[in-house]
Amino acid sequence: MTNLPPPAEELRFLDAELRQLDVRRATLLRRRAWLVHTLQATAARQPALGPGTAPVGPPAGTGAGARRPEATAPGVQNVLLVLGGVLLTIAAITFTLVSWGHLGIAGRALVLGALTVGALGAPVVLLRRGLRSTGEAVAALGTALTVLDAYALHEVAFPGTDGAGYTATASAVLAALWAVYGVRLGLRHPLPLAVATAHLPLLLGAIAVGAGPYTLTAVSLATAAGGTAVALRAALLPVRIVAVTGALGTGAAGVLSAGWLCWSASGPGPAARAAALLLVAAALALVAGRFVPRPEISVGAAFAAGLCVVAGAGGVLRVTVPGEWTVPGCLACAIALLAAERTRLHHPLRQGLVRASAAVQGFAVLWTLPLVAGCVLGPAVRGAGAWSGTPRDFRDAVFAGLPRPPYAGTAPLVLAVVAAVLVVAGHRTARRPAVTVAAPVLGWAAALVLPVVLQLPYAAGLVAHAVVVAAALFFAVRFGRADKRPSPPSLTALLLALVTSVGLALVSLASEPVTIAVLGTLTVLFAAAGLRPGPAPFAAPAALCHATALACAIGASAGRPPHHTALLVLVVPAVAALIASRTGGSRTGGSRTGGSRTGGSRTGGSRTGGSRATVPVEVAGAAAGLLALALAAPEPPMLALVLSLCGAVAAATALRPERRAAGWAAAALFLLATWVRLAAWDVAAPEAYTLPVTGPALIVGLLRRRRDAAVSSWTAYGSGLAVTLVPSLLAAWDDQHWLRPLALGVAALAVTLAGARHRLQAPLVLGPGVLALVALHELTPYLAQVVGALPRWAPPAVAGLVLLVLGATYEQRLRDARRLREALGRLG
């Protein structure tokens, strides 16, 4: 006992031994499979071996390079037997249909009787001698001959008999004979043929007696019941396959016929009879699903049964209640199916009934979709006629110019009931996240369409939709997750609040005071929700957008022109910059300090939420600024003022460390404001206003570069040079005298030389650019004269030649352009 290894070492040793055993076992199994295949191939090639002889080892030629037969002996035998049986059957059919009239009555009976008896009796002898395949082939010929015998008997003995009735009787007799024949002899094919033929007698007999649609439907269901019973009790696989196929075919035909009869009935009586047939089909499906061994088939059968029950109830309700209550009645039946969860039914059956209930509820929700879509999209049509007058009621305000869905009075009830079912079932389902999103959406849809369905007054409908927005925002704030990121239900509520607010704003455009009141209310609601870090990335930009619309509405209501309204709109970018500075500052502070132990998680969470809202707030403010510029564009003086104010907002934004790049936008806006102001004043000599700015700007840039050599020349000198060169260039372009272009050209040349001397990028770009444009301006009259003197074909020819030269040296030109860009990049 003292020599035993430690438990860990012994366990490692045992694992190693087990792995070796697995490897050895796999090798032996592969060898065994090869030996079995070799013996089977040898037996196929040497069928004449005696009972005492057997191959001892692998015969010659069984190596890797030996040829294997492409078809086995049983396969060849089956092909020959099937082909022979088919040919004999074709010959018998040809004889019966074509050559029948050349023989007398006795000759016909003798020939067919002899052939049939011989074909049906030969398998008895063949089976005794062990020739089962040959016996099956001959028996198949005999069964085919029995069909021909039935046809011949009708033509000779019963020529005046109704075809459907005779076929029903003949199929019943043949099915019985084939079943007895197959069972007595133990053959395989007669039983499936008998089962397939047994599906015909009832249907053909009902047709023969002139049965109505209800009787034919009942007969189809009865036939399906018989096929189901055979499928559940049969032991042979071919018999089960044929029975299942026949039961599914006749059952589907019966269900479709019963459904059509139920939903097309003109009174309660016919509808009730068809509904009873659907209930019979449902019971048949449940019984079949209970005894089927495979669970997925049981689930499908129960699902079909549930749909049959709801379809039958809906067909009866269609003719007994008003049209708008048909769908709610079907929904009630579907909800009643959920009671199967509380019963002792087989689990797959309960699962199938629940799925049927869910499918019907989904169809009910789809029925309400046109009304919901109209309530969402309808206000966009009303927006085309702003302040056109107060509508009669809220439905006219929403569905202005759109068709109204029929039977929509119970749509809110349907949506609310399905939402309630989801809420109740959400606690017992594995798909709880999806349920927590779908239920609020359905509840929102019910609240959205309720004012339209009730035809509330215009003001009451607006208040109802405002309450929906407030409730959605409250839900988003109240049920947000603890990590300050919006959960899926909270995010869904935010999106629903945004959609509802847009529709509410568009509907409010019908009346001027209502528009201002609604936009103000929406601004306050979203601003209040934006104070919380979770919904802030969505609520704060929405509040700014509504505030922008409110500013435009106030300006239009006051009768001010659009360029005056632009000043009011500029309040929104200023507020957005202020909000972004607070959220960005809190984020920066949070990154510096990291958060304390006491309440640090809460502070850090608010900072994170504020940082997520920074970019959306800035984007909303920038959009409002662009709108203000568009409103002020027709009036250059006001445009200059708006540009200056936008530049001030951008400059204030650039004070934040993470938004230093906004300084470029501020500089560009100030320059544009200057140029627009000069153009608005019709200044003939802009240099008198720009040179006093250029001098100090260049001096400040020079001092900054001396203090910090890493400062770019664009930062130091770009704005100072552009503030004079660009307005002077615009003035020189319309100047007919030579003094201004000459002075501007000299100044541009001086800037170019200075940039070349100190290797600065900004002077080397602005100076040559202005100089080239001045030269082009001076040469324009001469170029016009030259072009006028040239023949018409000369400019296209020159252009084509230039393109050919450029195409031929395209790669070299790209290399030269790349070198020029790199050279400019190396400059200061």
mmCIF file with all atom_site columns, N, CA and C in Angstrom, residues 48-54:
data_model
loop_
_atom_site.group_PDB
_atom_site.id
_atom_site.type_symbol
_atom_site.label_atom_id
_atom_site.label_alt_id
_atom_site.label_comp_id
_atom_site.label_asym_id
_atom_site.label_entity_id
_atom_site.label_seq_id
_atom_site.pdbx_PDB_ins_code
_atom_site.Cartn_x
_atom_site.Cartn_y
_atom_site.Cartn_z
_atom_site.occupancy
_atom_site.B_iso_or_equiv
_atom_site.pdbx_formal_charge
_atom_site.auth_seq_id
_atom_site.auth_comp_id
_atom_site.auth_asym_id
_atom_site.auth_atom_id
_atom_site.pdbx_PDB_model_num
ATOM 1  N N  . ALA A 1 48 ? -21.959 -19.016 -55.960 1.00 0.00 ? 48 ALA A N  1
ATOM 2  C CA . ALA A 1 48 ? -22.076 -20.475 -56.132 1.00 0.00 ? 48 ALA A CA 1
ATOM 3  C C  . ALA A 1 48 ? -21.267 -21.263 -55.120 1.00 0.00 ? 48 ALA A C  1
ATOM 4  N N  . LEU A 1 49 ? -20.721 -20.606 -54.116 1.00 0.00 ? 49 LEU A N  1
ATOM 5  C CA . LEU A 1 49 ? -19.948 -21.341 -53.127 1.00 0.00 ? 49 LEU A CA 1
ATOM 6  C C  . LEU A 1 49 ? -20.830 -22.311 -52.363 1.00 0.00 ? 49 LEU A C  1
ATOM 7  N N  . GLY A 1 50 ? -20.291 -23.452 -52.006 1.00 0.00 ? 50 GLY A N  1
ATOM 8  C CA . GLY A 1 50 ? -21.043 -24.446 -51.262 1.00 0.00 ? 50 GLY A CA 1
ATOM 9  C C  . GLY A 1 50 ? -21.313 -24.022 -49.849 1.00 0.00 ? 50 GLY A C  1
ATOM 10 N N  . PRO A 1 51 ? -22.180 -24.762 -49.159 1.00 0.00 ? 51 PRO A N  1
ATOM 11 C CA . PRO A 1 51 ? -22.521 -24.391 -47.790 1.00 0.00 ? 51 PRO A CA 1
ATOM 12 C C  . PRO A 1 51 ? -21.348 -24.545 -46.834 1.00 0.00 ? 51 PRO A C  1
ATOM 13 N N  . GLY A 1 52 ? -20.378 -25.371 -47.166 1.00 0.00 ? 52 GLY A N  1
ATOM 14 C CA . GLY A 1 52 ? -19.270 -25.546 -46.229 1.00 0.00 ? 52 GLY A CA 1
ATOM 15 C C  . GLY A 1 52 ? -18.059 -24.745 -46.576 1.00 0.00 ? 52 GLY A C  1
ATOM 16 N N  . THR A 1 53 ? -18.098 -23.993 -47.603 1.00 0.00 ? 53 THR A N  1
ATOM 17 C CA . THR A 1 53 ? -16.922 -23.225 -48.011 1.00 0.00 ? 53 THR A CA 1
ATOM 18 C C  . THR A 1 53 ? -17.136 -21.765 -47.690 1.00 0.00 ? 53 THR A C  1
ATOM 19 N N  . ALA A 1 54 ? -16.106 -21.075 -47.381 1.00 0.00 ? 54 ALA A N  1
ATOM 20 C CA . ALA A 1 54 ? -16.138 -19.631 -47.096 1.00 0.00 ? 54 ALA A CA 1
ATOM 21 C C  . ALA A 1 54 ? -14.766 -19.080 -47.321 1.00 0.00 ? 54 ALA A C  1
#
